[in-house]
PDB file of C-alpha atoms in Angstrom:
ATOM      1  CA  MET I   1      51.308 119.696 134.908  1.00 64.00           C
ATOM      2  CA  LEU I   2      51.965 124.112 136.043  1.00 67.00           C
ATOM      3  CA  LEU I   3      48.411 123.905 137.335  1.00 69.00           C
ATOM      4  CA  CYS I   4      48.662 119.951 138.933  1.00 75.00           C
ATOM      5  CA  ILE I   5      51.639 122.074 141.160  1.00 76.00           C
ATOM      6  CA  CYS I   6      50.595 125.595 141.302  1.00 75.00           C
ATOM      7  CA  PHE I   7      46.507 124.246 142.504  1.00 75.00           C
ATOM      8  CA  GLY I   8      48.403 121.241 144.584  1.00 81.00           C
ATOM      9  CA  THR I   9      50.598 124.561 146.790  1.00 80.00           C
ATOM     10  CA  LEU I  10      47.155 126.556 146.917  1.00 76.00           C
ATOM     11  CA  LEU I  11      45.667 122.643 148.574  1.00 81.00           C
ATOM     12  CA  ILE I  12      48.101 122.278 151.432  1.00 84.00           C
ATOM     13  CA  ILE I  13      48.145 126.209 152.272  1.00 78.00           C
ATOM     14  CA  LEU I  14      44.081 126.083 152.877  1.00 75.00           C
ATOM     15  CA  SER I  15      43.834 122.749 154.430  1.00 80.00           C
ATOM     16  CA  GLY I  16      46.706 124.542 156.931  1.00 79.00           C
ATOM     17  CA  LEU I  17      44.598 126.758 157.373  1.00 74.00           C
ATOM     18  CA  TRP I  18      41.813 125.340 157.992  1.00 75.00           C
ATOM     19  CA  SER I  19      43.516 122.724 160.231  1.00 77.00           C
ATOM     20  CA  ASN I  20      44.729 125.794 162.483  1.00 74.00           C
ATOM     21  CA  LEU I  21      40.876 126.814 162.233  1.00 71.00           C
ATOM     22  CA  VAL I  22      39.646 123.605 163.446  1.00 73.00           C
ATOM     23  CA  PHE I  23      42.552 123.639 166.049  1.00 72.00           C
ATOM     24  CA  SER I  24      40.798 126.934 167.159  1.00 68.00           C
ATOM     25  CA  SER I  25      37.671 125.958 167.495  1.00 67.00           C
ATOM     26  CA  ARG I  26      38.513 122.973 170.194  1.00 67.00           C
ATOM     27  CA  PHE I  27      40.402 125.341 171.501  1.00 63.00           C
ATOM     28  CA  GLY I  28      37.799 127.610 171.972  1.00 60.00           C
ATOM     29  CA  SER I  29      39.475 130.614 170.420  1.00 61.00           C
ATOM     30  CA  PHE I  30      37.469 130.418 167.301  1.00 59.00           C
ATOM     31  CA  THR I  31      35.983 133.638 166.205  1.00 62.00           C
ATOM     32  CA  LEU I  32      34.357 135.055 162.761  1.00 59.00           C
ATOM     33  CA  THR I  33      37.606 136.936 163.233  1.00 63.00           C
ATOM     34  CA  ASN I  34      39.521 134.157 162.374  1.00 69.00           C
ATOM     35  CA  VAL I  35      37.860 133.086 159.767  1.00 76.00           C
ATOM     36  CA  LEU I  36      37.869 136.555 157.867  1.00 79.00           C
ATOM     37  CA  GLU I  37      41.414 136.451 158.020  1.00 80.00           C
ATOM     38  CA  TYR I  38      41.493 133.251 156.208  1.00 80.00           C
ATOM     39  CA  PHE I  39      39.196 134.073 153.774  1.00 83.00           C
ATOM     40  CA  GLN I  40      41.576 137.334 152.953  1.00 85.00           C
ATOM     41  CA  ILE I  41      44.542 134.674 153.278  1.00 84.00           C
ATOM     42  CA  PHE I  42      43.031 132.242 150.598  1.00 84.00           C
ATOM     43  CA  ILE I  43      42.580 135.674 148.035  1.00 89.00           C
ATOM     44  CA  LEU I  44      45.547 136.538 148.567  1.00 90.00           C
ATOM     45  CA  THR I  45      47.344 132.896 148.034  1.00 87.00           C
ATOM     46  CA  THR I  46      45.458 132.398 145.177  1.00 87.00           C
ATOM     47  CA  SER I  47      45.832 135.488 143.986  1.00 92.00           C
ATOM     48  CA  LEU I  48      49.544 134.691 143.786  1.00 91.00           C
ATOM     49  CA  ILE I  49      48.979 131.672 141.940  1.00 88.00           C
ATOM     50  CA  LEU I  50      47.416 132.351 139.048  1.00 89.00           C
ATOM     51  CA  SER I  51      50.016 135.401 138.550  1.00 91.00           C
ATOM     52  CA  TYR I  52      52.408 133.237 138.749  1.00 88.00           C
ATOM     53  CA  ILE I  53      50.405 130.499 136.267  1.00 85.00           C
ATOM     54  CA  ILE I  54      49.851 133.544 134.207  1.00 87.00           C
ATOM     55  CA  THR I  55      53.746 134.486 134.725  1.00 85.00           C
ATOM     56  CA  TYR I  56      55.167 131.135 133.681  1.00 84.00           C
ATOM     57  CA  SER I  57      52.948 130.958 130.607  1.00 80.00           C
ATOM     58  CA  ALA I  58      54.200 134.358 128.758  1.00 78.00           C
ATOM     59  CA  ILE I  59      57.477 133.229 129.755  1.00 81.00           C
ATOM     60  CA  GLU I  60      57.193 129.561 128.764  1.00 79.00           C
ATOM     61  CA  ALA I  61      56.233 130.689 124.731  1.00 77.00           C
ATOM     62  CA  ASP I  62      58.418 133.355 122.780  1.00 77.00           C
ATOM     63  CA  SER I  63      56.630 136.321 122.808  1.00 82.00           C
ATOM     64  CA  PRO I  64      57.436 137.108 118.868  1.00 84.00           C
ATOM     65  CA  SER I  65      57.192 140.687 119.463  1.00 85.00           C
ATOM     66  CA  LEU I  66      59.609 140.186 121.619  1.00 85.00           C
ATOM     67  CA  LEU I  67      61.413 138.313 119.029  1.00 84.00           C
ATOM     68  CA  ILE I  68      61.498 140.725 116.402  1.00 86.00           C
ATOM     69  CA  VAL I  69      62.941 143.327 119.018  1.00 88.00           C
ATOM     70  CA  ARG I  70      65.900 141.209 119.957  1.00 87.00           C
ATOM     71  CA  GLU I  71      66.752 140.303 115.978  1.00 86.00           C
ATOM     72  CA  VAL I  72      66.528 143.874 115.299  1.00 88.00           C
ATOM     73  CA  ALA I  73      68.963 144.809 118.725  1.00 89.00           C
ATOM     74  CA  ASP I  74      70.774 141.690 117.716  1.00 87.00           C
ATOM     75  CA  ALA I  75      71.954 143.453 113.962  1.00 86.00           C
ATOM     76  CA  GLY I  76      73.188 146.183 115.820  1.00 85.00           C
ATOM     77  CA  PRO I  77      72.922 149.751 114.104  1.00 86.00           C
ATOM     78  CA  ASN I  78      73.211 147.925 110.691  1.00 85.00           C
ATOM     79  CA  GLY I  79      69.598 147.827 111.134  1.00 87.00           C
ATOM     80  CA  LEU I  80      68.360 144.337 110.493  1.00 86.00           C
ATOM     81  CA  LYS I  81      66.397 144.036 106.474  1.00 86.00           C
ATOM     82  CA  GLU I  82      62.595 143.351 106.422  1.00 79.00           C
ATOM     83  CA  GLU I  83      63.528 139.865 104.639  1.00 80.00           C
ATOM     84  CA  LYS I  84      65.798 138.641 106.656  1.00 80.00           C
ATOM     85  CA  LEU I  85      63.784 139.001 109.866  1.00 78.00           C
ATOM     86  CA  LYS I  86      60.446 137.178 107.941  1.00 74.00           C
ATOM     87  CA  ALA I  87      62.623 134.887 106.882  1.00 76.00           C
ATOM     88  CA  GLU I  88      63.958 134.446 110.167  1.00 73.00           C
ATOM     89  CA  LEU I  89      60.335 134.263 112.228  1.00 72.00           C
ATOM     90  CA  ASN I  90      58.609 131.674 108.983  1.00 65.00           C
ATOM     91  CA  LYS I  91      55.383 130.422 110.338  1.00 57.00           C
ATOM     92  CA  ASP I  92      56.864 126.669 111.195  1.00 61.00           C
ATOM     93  CA  PHE I  93      57.965 128.762 113.979  1.00 68.00           C
ATOM     94  CA  LEU I  94      55.296 130.589 114.841  1.00 76.00           C
ATOM     95  CA  ILE I  95      52.033 128.117 114.235  1.00 80.00           C
ATOM     96  CA  GLU I  96      53.216 125.288 114.971  1.00 81.00           C
ATOM     97  CA  PRO I  97      54.898 125.072 118.292  1.00 82.00           C
ATOM     98  CA  ARG I  98      51.660 126.359 118.908  1.00 85.00           C
ATOM     99  CA  LEU I  99      49.264 124.423 117.837  1.00 88.00           C
ATOM    100  CA  ARG I 100      51.573 120.902 119.143  1.00 88.00           C
ATOM    101  CA  ASP I 101      50.540 123.304 122.279  1.00 87.00           C
ATOM    102  CA  LEU I 102      46.959 123.121 122.585  1.00 91.00           C
ATOM    103  CA  ILE I 103      47.091 119.368 120.797  1.00 92.00           C
ATOM    104  CA  VAL I 104      48.863 118.418 124.623  1.00 89.00           C
ATOM    105  CA  ASP I 105      46.937 120.797 126.131  1.00 88.00           C
ATOM    106  CA  LYS I 106      44.276 118.328 125.673  1.00 91.00           C
ATOM    107  CA  MET I 107      41.851 122.165 123.809  1.00 94.00           C
ATOM    108  CA  VAL I 108      42.329 120.932 120.319  1.00 94.00           C
ATOM    109  CA  TYR I 109      42.416 116.784 119.013  1.00 94.00           C
ATOM    110  CA  VAL I 110      43.763 115.762 115.428  1.00 93.00           C
ATOM    111  CA  HIS I 111      40.806 114.123 113.603  1.00 90.00           C
ATOM    112  CA  GLY I 112      41.610 112.959 109.979  1.00 89.00           C
ATOM    113  CA  ASP I 113      43.452 115.817 108.708  1.00 88.00           C
ATOM    114  CA  LYS I 114      42.149 118.449 110.409  1.00 92.00           C
ATOM    115  CA  TYR I 115      42.191 120.069 114.288  1.00 93.00           C
ATOM    116  CA  ARG I 116      39.418 120.123 115.972  1.00 94.00           C
ATOM    117  CA  LEU I 117      38.383 121.076 119.438  1.00 95.00           C
ATOM    118  CA  THR I 118      37.758 119.168 122.556  1.00 95.00           C
ATOM    119  CA  SER I 119      35.087 120.449 125.031  1.00 94.00           C
ATOM    120  CA  LYS I 120      38.274 122.631 127.129  1.00 93.00           C
ATOM    121  CA  GLY I 121      39.387 124.551 124.320  1.00 94.00           C
ATOM    122  CA  PHE I 122      35.190 125.210 123.356  1.00 94.00           C
ATOM    123  CA  LEU I 123      35.054 126.515 126.469  1.00 95.00           C
ATOM    124  CA  ILE I 124      37.864 128.506 126.937  1.00 94.00           C
ATOM    125  CA  ALA I 125      37.241 129.441 122.861  1.00 94.00           C
ATOM    126  CA  LYS I 126      33.885 130.493 123.983  1.00 94.00           C
ATOM    127  CA  ILE I 127      34.934 132.568 126.597  1.00 94.00           C
ATOM    128  CA  PHE I 128      37.506 135.071 124.395  1.00 93.00           C
ATOM    129  CA  VAL I 129      34.920 135.403 121.698  1.00 93.00           C
ATOM    130  CA  LEU I 130      32.396 136.465 124.769  1.00 93.00           C
ATOM    131  CA  SER I 131      35.361 138.910 125.961  1.00 92.00           C
ATOM    132  CA  ARG I 132      36.196 140.127 122.606  1.00 91.00           C
ATOM    133  CA  LYS I 133      33.303 140.515 121.527  1.00 91.00           C
ATOM    134  CA  LEU I 134      32.032 142.857 124.953  1.00 91.00           C
ATOM    135  CA  LEU I 135      34.725 144.978 123.826  1.00 89.00           C
ATOM    136  CA  ASN I 136      33.486 144.992 120.274  1.00 86.00           C
ATOM    137  CA  ALA I 137      36.724 144.646 119.768  1.00 83.00           C
ATOM    138  CA  PRO I 138      38.708 142.558 116.425  1.00 78.00           C
ATOM    139  CA  LYS I 139      40.062 139.427 116.209  1.00 75.00           C
ATOM    140  CA  GLY I 140      43.217 139.477 117.493  1.00 70.00           C
ATOM    141  CA  GLY I 141      46.674 137.633 117.662  1.00 67.00           C
TER     142      GLY I 141
ATOM    143  CA  MET W   1      43.851 142.997 162.805  1.00 57.00           C
ATOM    144  CA  CYS W   2      40.574 141.773 162.114  1.00 61.00           C
ATOM    145  CA  PRO W   3      38.740 142.413 159.070  1.00 66.00           C
ATOM    146  CA  VAL W   4      35.484 143.673 157.796  1.00 73.00           C
ATOM    147  CA  PRO W   5      33.785 141.167 156.065  1.00 76.00           C
ATOM    148  CA  ILE W   6      33.832 144.300 152.998  1.00 80.00           C
ATOM    149  CA  GLU W   7      36.924 144.396 153.228  1.00 80.00           C
ATOM    150  CA  ILE W   8      37.840 140.844 152.367  1.00 83.00           C
ATOM    151  CA  VAL W   9      35.601 140.927 149.563  1.00 88.00           C
ATOM    152  CA  THR W  10      37.208 145.001 148.567  1.00 92.00           C
ATOM    153  CA  PRO W  11      39.744 143.205 145.861  1.00 93.00           C
ATOM    154  CA  ILE W  12      37.138 141.299 144.122  1.00 93.00           C
ATOM    155  CA  LEU W  13      35.110 143.965 144.031  1.00 94.00           C
ATOM    156  CA  GLY W  14      37.545 146.756 142.383  1.00 95.00           C
ATOM    157  CA  LEU W  15      38.363 143.984 139.603  1.00 96.00           C
ATOM    158  CA  ILE W  16      34.913 143.698 139.529  1.00 96.00           C
ATOM    159  CA  ILE W  17      35.098 148.021 139.151  1.00 97.00           C
ATOM    160  CA  ASN W  18      38.096 147.890 136.892  1.00 96.00           C
ATOM    161  CA  ALA W  19      36.807 145.204 133.982  1.00 96.00           C
ATOM    162  CA  PHE W  20      33.424 147.593 133.546  1.00 96.00           C
ATOM    163  CA  VAL W  21      35.705 150.517 133.319  1.00 96.00           C
ATOM    164  CA  HIS W  22      38.003 149.934 131.587  1.00 96.00           C
ATOM    165  CA  THR W  23      35.179 147.623 128.990  1.00 94.00           C
ATOM    166  CA  PHE W  24      33.575 150.747 129.093  1.00 94.00           C
ATOM    167  CA  THR W  25      36.326 153.297 128.757  1.00 94.00           C
ATOM    168  CA  PHE W  26      37.168 151.214 124.941  1.00 93.00           C
ATOM    169  CA  ARG W  27      33.702 149.854 124.118  1.00 91.00           C
ATOM    170  CA  TYR W  28      32.155 154.011 123.872  1.00 90.00           C
ATOM    171  CA  MET W  29      35.612 155.740 124.093  1.00 88.00           C
ATOM    172  CA  LYS W  30      37.045 155.425 120.470  1.00 83.00           C
ATOM    173  CA  SER W  31      40.014 157.738 121.057  1.00 87.00           C
ATOM    174  CA  ILE W  32      41.274 155.951 124.079  1.00 87.00           C
ATOM    175  CA  ARG W  33      43.394 152.450 122.413  1.00 86.00           C
ATOM    176  CA  LEU W  34      43.391 149.312 124.929  1.00 86.00           C
ATOM    177  CA  LEU W  35      46.222 150.153 126.516  1.00 87.00           C
ATOM    178  CA  LYS W  36      45.072 153.110 128.132  1.00 92.00           C
ATOM    179  CA  SER W  37      42.035 152.233 128.893  1.00 94.00           C
ATOM    180  CA  VAL W  38      43.395 149.170 130.932  1.00 95.00           C
ATOM    181  CA  PHE W  39      45.357 150.900 132.778  1.00 95.00           C
ATOM    182  CA  ILE W  40      42.088 153.611 133.711  1.00 96.00           C
ATOM    183  CA  GLY W  41      40.161 150.321 134.663  1.00 96.00           C
ATOM    184  CA  PHE W  42      43.486 149.436 136.845  1.00 97.00           C
ATOM    185  CA  GLY W  43      42.876 152.644 138.529  1.00 97.00           C
ATOM    186  CA  ALA W  44      39.241 152.868 139.594  1.00 97.00           C
ATOM    187  CA  GLY W  45      39.867 149.933 140.773  1.00 96.00           C
ATOM    188  CA  LEU W  46      42.131 151.163 143.215  1.00 96.00           C
ATOM    189  CA  PHE W  47      39.897 154.385 143.761  1.00 96.00           C
ATOM    190  CA  SER W  48      36.925 152.673 144.762  1.00 95.00           C
ATOM    191  CA  ILE W  49      39.032 150.234 147.373  1.00 93.00           C
ATOM    192  CA  VAL W  50      40.971 153.690 148.913  1.00 93.00           C
ATOM    193  CA  LEU W  51      37.915 154.896 149.097  1.00 93.00           C
ATOM    194  CA  ILE W  52      36.030 151.587 150.857  1.00 90.00           C
ATOM    195  CA  GLU W  53      38.424 151.812 153.579  1.00 86.00           C
ATOM    196  CA  ILE W  54      38.007 154.854 154.311  1.00 87.00           C
ATOM    197  CA  GLY W  55      34.304 154.693 154.459  1.00 87.00           C
ATOM    198  CA  VAL W  56      34.948 151.466 156.853  1.00 82.00           C
ATOM    199  CA  TRP W  57      37.714 153.609 158.859  1.00 81.00           C
ATOM    200  CA  TYR W  58      34.499 156.304 159.189  1.00 81.00           C
ATOM    201  CA  GLU W  59      31.946 153.691 159.783  1.00 80.00           C
ATOM    202  CA  ILE W  60      33.720 151.919 162.525  1.00 77.00           C
ATOM    203  CA  SER W  61      35.220 154.142 165.121  1.00 69.00           C
ATOM    204  CA  ASP W  62      36.773 151.302 167.846  1.00 72.00           C
ATOM    205  CA  VAL W  63      38.904 149.786 164.305  1.00 72.00           C
ATOM    206  CA  SER W  64      42.679 151.436 164.556  1.00 78.00           C
ATOM    207  CA  LYS W  65      44.640 153.834 161.841  1.00 79.00           C
ATOM    208  CA  ILE W  66      47.431 150.371 162.076  1.00 84.00           C
ATOM    209  CA  ASP W  67      44.709 148.143 161.475  1.00 81.00           C
ATOM    210  CA  ILE W  68      42.841 150.019 158.813  1.00 83.00           C
ATOM    211  CA  LEU W  69      46.565 150.928 156.958  1.00 86.00           C
ATOM    212  CA  PHE W  70      47.511 147.288 157.256  1.00 87.00           C
ATOM    213  CA  ILE W  71      44.536 145.903 155.642  1.00 87.00           C
ATOM    214  CA  LEU W  72      44.692 148.049 152.830  1.00 90.00           C
ATOM    215  CA  ILE W  73      47.599 147.667 152.304  1.00 92.00           C
ATOM    216  CA  THR W  74      46.833 143.736 151.800  1.00 91.00           C
ATOM    217  CA  ASN W  75      43.511 144.693 150.001  1.00 92.00           C
ATOM    218  CA  MET W  76      46.091 146.738 146.870  1.00 94.00           C
ATOM    219  CA  ILE W  77      48.545 143.322 147.205  1.00 95.00           C
ATOM    220  CA  THR W  78      45.677 141.384 146.825  1.00 95.00           C
ATOM    221  CA  TYR W  79      44.216 143.682 143.887  1.00 96.00           C
ATOM    222  CA  SER W  80      47.215 144.889 142.042  1.00 96.00           C
ATOM    223  CA  LEU W  81      48.011 140.890 141.486  1.00 96.00           C
ATOM    224  CA  LEU W  82      44.456 140.183 140.082  1.00 96.00           C
ATOM    225  CA  GLY W  83      44.372 143.497 138.077  1.00 96.00           C
ATOM    226  CA  TYR W  84      47.852 141.574 136.462  1.00 96.00           C
ATOM    227  CA  CYS W  85      46.304 138.687 136.194  1.00 95.00           C
ATOM    228  CA  TYR W  86      43.259 140.721 134.198  1.00 95.00           C
ATOM    229  CA  PHE W  87      45.665 142.958 132.551  1.00 94.00           C
ATOM    230  CA  HIS W  88      47.021 138.754 131.003  1.00 92.00           C
ATOM    231  CA  PHE W  89      43.747 138.199 130.152  1.00 92.00           C
ATOM    232  CA  ILE W  90      43.147 140.892 127.759  1.00 93.00           C
ATOM    233  CA  ASN W  91      46.539 141.197 126.856  1.00 89.00           C
ATOM    234  CA  LEU W  92      45.673 137.287 125.773  1.00 88.00           C
ATOM    235  CA  GLY W  93      42.984 137.505 124.180  1.00 88.00           C
ATOM    236  CA  GLU W  94      44.415 141.097 121.858  1.00 86.00           C
ATOM    237  CA  THR W  95      47.902 138.732 121.079  1.00 85.00           C
ATOM    238  CA  ALA W  96      48.472 134.982 121.752  1.00 87.00           C
ATOM    239  CA  ARG W  97      48.561 132.945 118.564  1.00 87.00           C
ATOM    240  CA  ARG W  98      46.622 130.009 120.808  1.00 89.00           C
ATOM    241  CA  ILE W  99      43.895 131.497 121.664  1.00 91.00           C
ATOM    242  CA  ARG W 100      43.804 133.118 117.356  1.00 90.00           C
ATOM    243  CA  ILE W 101      44.346 129.097 116.873  1.00 91.00           C
ATOM    244  CA  LEU W 102      41.121 128.444 119.240  1.00 93.00           C
ATOM    245  CA  ARG W 103      39.204 131.256 117.689  1.00 92.00           C
ATOM    246  CA  GLU W 104      39.148 129.729 113.957  1.00 91.00           C
ATOM    247  CA  LEU W 105      38.503 125.977 114.463  1.00 93.00           C
ATOM    248  CA  TYR W 106      35.333 127.781 117.280  1.00 93.00           C
ATOM    249  CA  GLU W 107      34.044 129.433 114.042  1.00 91.00           C
ATOM    250  CA  HIS W 108      34.606 126.628 112.174  1.00 90.00           C
ATOM    251  CA  LYS W 109      32.992 123.188 114.380  1.00 87.00           C
ATOM    252  CA  GLU W 110      33.850 120.523 111.455  1.00 89.00           C
ATOM    253  CA  GLY W 111      38.251 121.860 111.391  1.00 90.00           C
ATOM    254  CA  LEU W 112      40.813 122.898 110.169  1.00 91.00           C
ATOM    255  CA  SER W 113      43.517 121.539 108.231  1.00 90.00           C
ATOM    256  CA  THR W 114      46.657 122.974 108.679  1.00 86.00           C
ATOM    257  CA  SER W 115      46.823 124.548 105.369  1.00 86.00           C
ATOM    258  CA  GLU W 116      43.904 126.315 106.418  1.00 88.00           C
ATOM    259  CA  ILE W 117      44.358 127.519 109.434  1.00 87.00           C
ATOM    260  CA  LEU W 118      47.387 128.831 107.594  1.00 84.00           C
ATOM    261  CA  GLU W 119      44.959 130.625 105.380  1.00 82.00           C
ATOM    262  CA  ARG W 120      43.156 132.514 107.728  1.00 83.00           C
ATOM    263  CA  TYR W 121      46.393 133.165 110.181  1.00 81.00           C
ATOM    264  CA  ASN W 122      50.068 133.629 108.934  1.00 76.00           C
ATOM    265  CA  ALA W 123      52.958 134.054 109.726  1.00 76.00           C
ATOM    266  CA  LYS W 124      52.246 137.191 107.609  1.00 77.00           C
ATOM    267  CA  GLU W 125      49.739 138.482 108.985  1.00 78.00           C
ATOM    268  CA  ILE W 126      51.729 137.579 112.726  1.00 81.00           C
ATOM    269  CA  LEU W 127      54.569 139.491 111.498  1.00 82.00           C
ATOM    270  CA  GLU W 128      52.095 142.974 109.954  1.00 82.00           C
ATOM    271  CA  ASN W 129      50.531 142.943 113.126  1.00 81.00           C
ATOM    272  CA  ARG W 130      53.879 142.930 115.829  1.00 84.00           C
ATOM    273  CA  MET W 131      55.737 145.504 112.546  1.00 86.00           C
ATOM    274  CA  ASN W 132      52.663 147.735 112.484  1.00 85.00           C
ATOM    275  CA  ARG W 133      52.248 148.062 116.700  1.00 84.00           C
ATOM    276  CA  LEU W 134      56.037 148.043 117.670  1.00 88.00           C
ATOM    277  CA  VAL W 135      56.538 150.851 114.293  1.00 89.00           C
ATOM    278  CA  ASN W 136      53.049 152.803 116.048  1.00 87.00           C
ATOM    279  CA  LYS W 137      54.750 152.830 119.497  1.00 84.00           C
ATOM    280  CA  GLY W 138      58.539 153.813 118.458  1.00 87.00           C
ATOM    281  CA  GLN W 139      60.311 150.607 119.906  1.00 88.00           C
ATOM    282  CA  ILE W 140      61.384 149.898 116.879  1.00 89.00           C
ATOM    283  CA  TYR W 141      62.133 152.305 112.868  1.00 88.00           C
ATOM    284  CA  LEU W 142      61.715 151.557 109.403  1.00 86.00           C
ATOM    285  CA  LYS W 143      64.237 154.102 107.390  1.00 86.00           C
ATOM    286  CA  ASP W 144      65.611 152.828 104.190  1.00 83.00           C
ATOM    287  CA  GLY W 145      64.456 149.600 104.697  1.00 82.00           C
ATOM    288  CA  ARG W 146      65.828 148.354 107.709  1.00 87.00           C
ATOM    289  CA  TYR W 147      64.498 148.288 110.380  1.00 88.00           C
ATOM    290  CA  TYR W 148      66.972 149.913 113.890  1.00 89.00           C
ATOM    291  CA  ILE W 149      65.598 149.717 117.232  1.00 90.00           C
ATOM    292  CA  GLY W 150      63.721 153.069 118.569  1.00 88.00           C
ATOM    293  CA  ASN W 151      62.756 153.055 122.376  1.00 85.00           C
ATOM    294  CA  ARG W 152      64.584 150.881 124.074  1.00 85.00           C
ATOM    295  CA  THR W 153      61.388 149.806 126.741  1.00 86.00           C
ATOM    296  CA  MET W 154      60.556 146.611 124.704  1.00 84.00           C
ATOM    297  CA  LEU W 155      64.412 145.229 124.470  1.00 86.00           C
ATOM    298  CA  LEU W 156      63.871 145.873 127.846  1.00 89.00           C
ATOM    299  CA  ILE W 157      61.370 143.451 128.659  1.00 87.00           C
ATOM    300  CA  ALA W 158      62.623 140.862 126.054  1.00 86.00           C
ATOM    301  CA  ASN W 159      66.238 141.104 127.772  1.00 87.00           C
ATOM    302  CA  MET W 160      64.349 140.652 131.014  1.00 87.00           C
ATOM    303  CA  ILE W 161      61.374 137.335 130.007  1.00 86.00           C
ATOM    304  CA  TYR W 162      64.475 136.285 128.837  1.00 84.00           C
ATOM    305  CA  ILE W 163      66.826 136.633 131.939  1.00 86.00           C
ATOM    306  CA  LEU W 164      63.959 134.773 133.646  1.00 84.00           C
ATOM    307  CA  LYS W 165      63.714 132.007 131.103  1.00 84.00           C
ATOM    308  CA  ARG W 166      67.102 131.414 131.664  1.00 84.00           C
ATOM    309  CA  ILE W 167      66.476 131.749 135.545  1.00 84.00           C
ATOM    310  CA  ILE W 168      63.011 129.703 135.496  1.00 80.00           C
ATOM    311  CA  LEU W 169      62.989 127.310 132.803  1.00 78.00           C
ATOM    312  CA  GLY W 170      67.013 127.139 132.395  1.00 75.00           C
ATOM    313  CA  ASN W 171      68.259 124.929 129.209  1.00 63.00           C
ATOM    314  CA  ARG W 172      64.950 124.876 128.247  1.00 61.00           C
ATOM    315  CA  ALA W 173      65.843 128.465 128.041  1.00 56.00           C
ATOM    316  CA  GLN W 174      66.660 128.301 124.218  1.00 52.00           C
ATOM    317  CA  MET W 175      65.148 129.787 121.591  1.00 47.00           C
ATOM    318  CA  GLN W 176      61.888 127.162 120.539  1.00 47.00           C
ATOM    319  CA  ARG W 177      62.069 127.713 117.189  1.00 42.00           C
ATOM    320  CA  ASN W 178      60.860 123.790 116.539  1.00 36.00           C
TER     321      ASN W 178
END
């Protein structure tokens, strides 16, 4: 949904730029400079929208690291016991909502009692597998 | 303002240089850690953008300094945004639970049940990875079996994210535990 809104906005901006370009060409003020300037605006707008999307996704899902820091801070000057922290951040909270997100985003589907990748999920997984391979980095997570 | 073609693609060139330098430094310079290599890559990309703009200034004499300055500022903003996206992409691969689950499923084409996923990637591992990172970076410290806040940077970020969450998501911003 968010992607639709953001790319919809980008399309509106682009169609505005395009109509301005067509208008300029009709009245003889169309030059290569127009095209270059519009392309620069296009790259800037796309970067802004991509940044917003990526920030939104970071805000939407709770980061376990930030939650740990908040839990420790909330414990105050007496500190927080490790056992209590583990009990607070249990497996239901850490894994299952993320699995549900993957199903909602159509990256994973349920087949019997198993979770499997859709073609979209496969493509995204492959991009990350390749990037981690390029970096020679472990699985992460 | 009339940018020349090379100036239009400068932010993208900067991003390519950023990715290349980051990959090279992280892969081949073992003493450099991930975050540091991301910053080195970002700096290299930014430096290349300034170099290209200086080159254009020398090559095309009829372009005004003000034009060059504004194009440079626009390109630096665009490049910073692209660099920010790249940083998040790298960070997703490093820390995101969703990506890790996708990777586990990618390696098992026949699929995995919830318990099989939890065998491979579970709350214990998630917590241990994060606790180690936070302790190593001095964000929290362990004393007599209890954790305390060390460096307050991460706490500041956590509070900022929480405020942003309240602004953007409104009532849905309650810490979603289910």
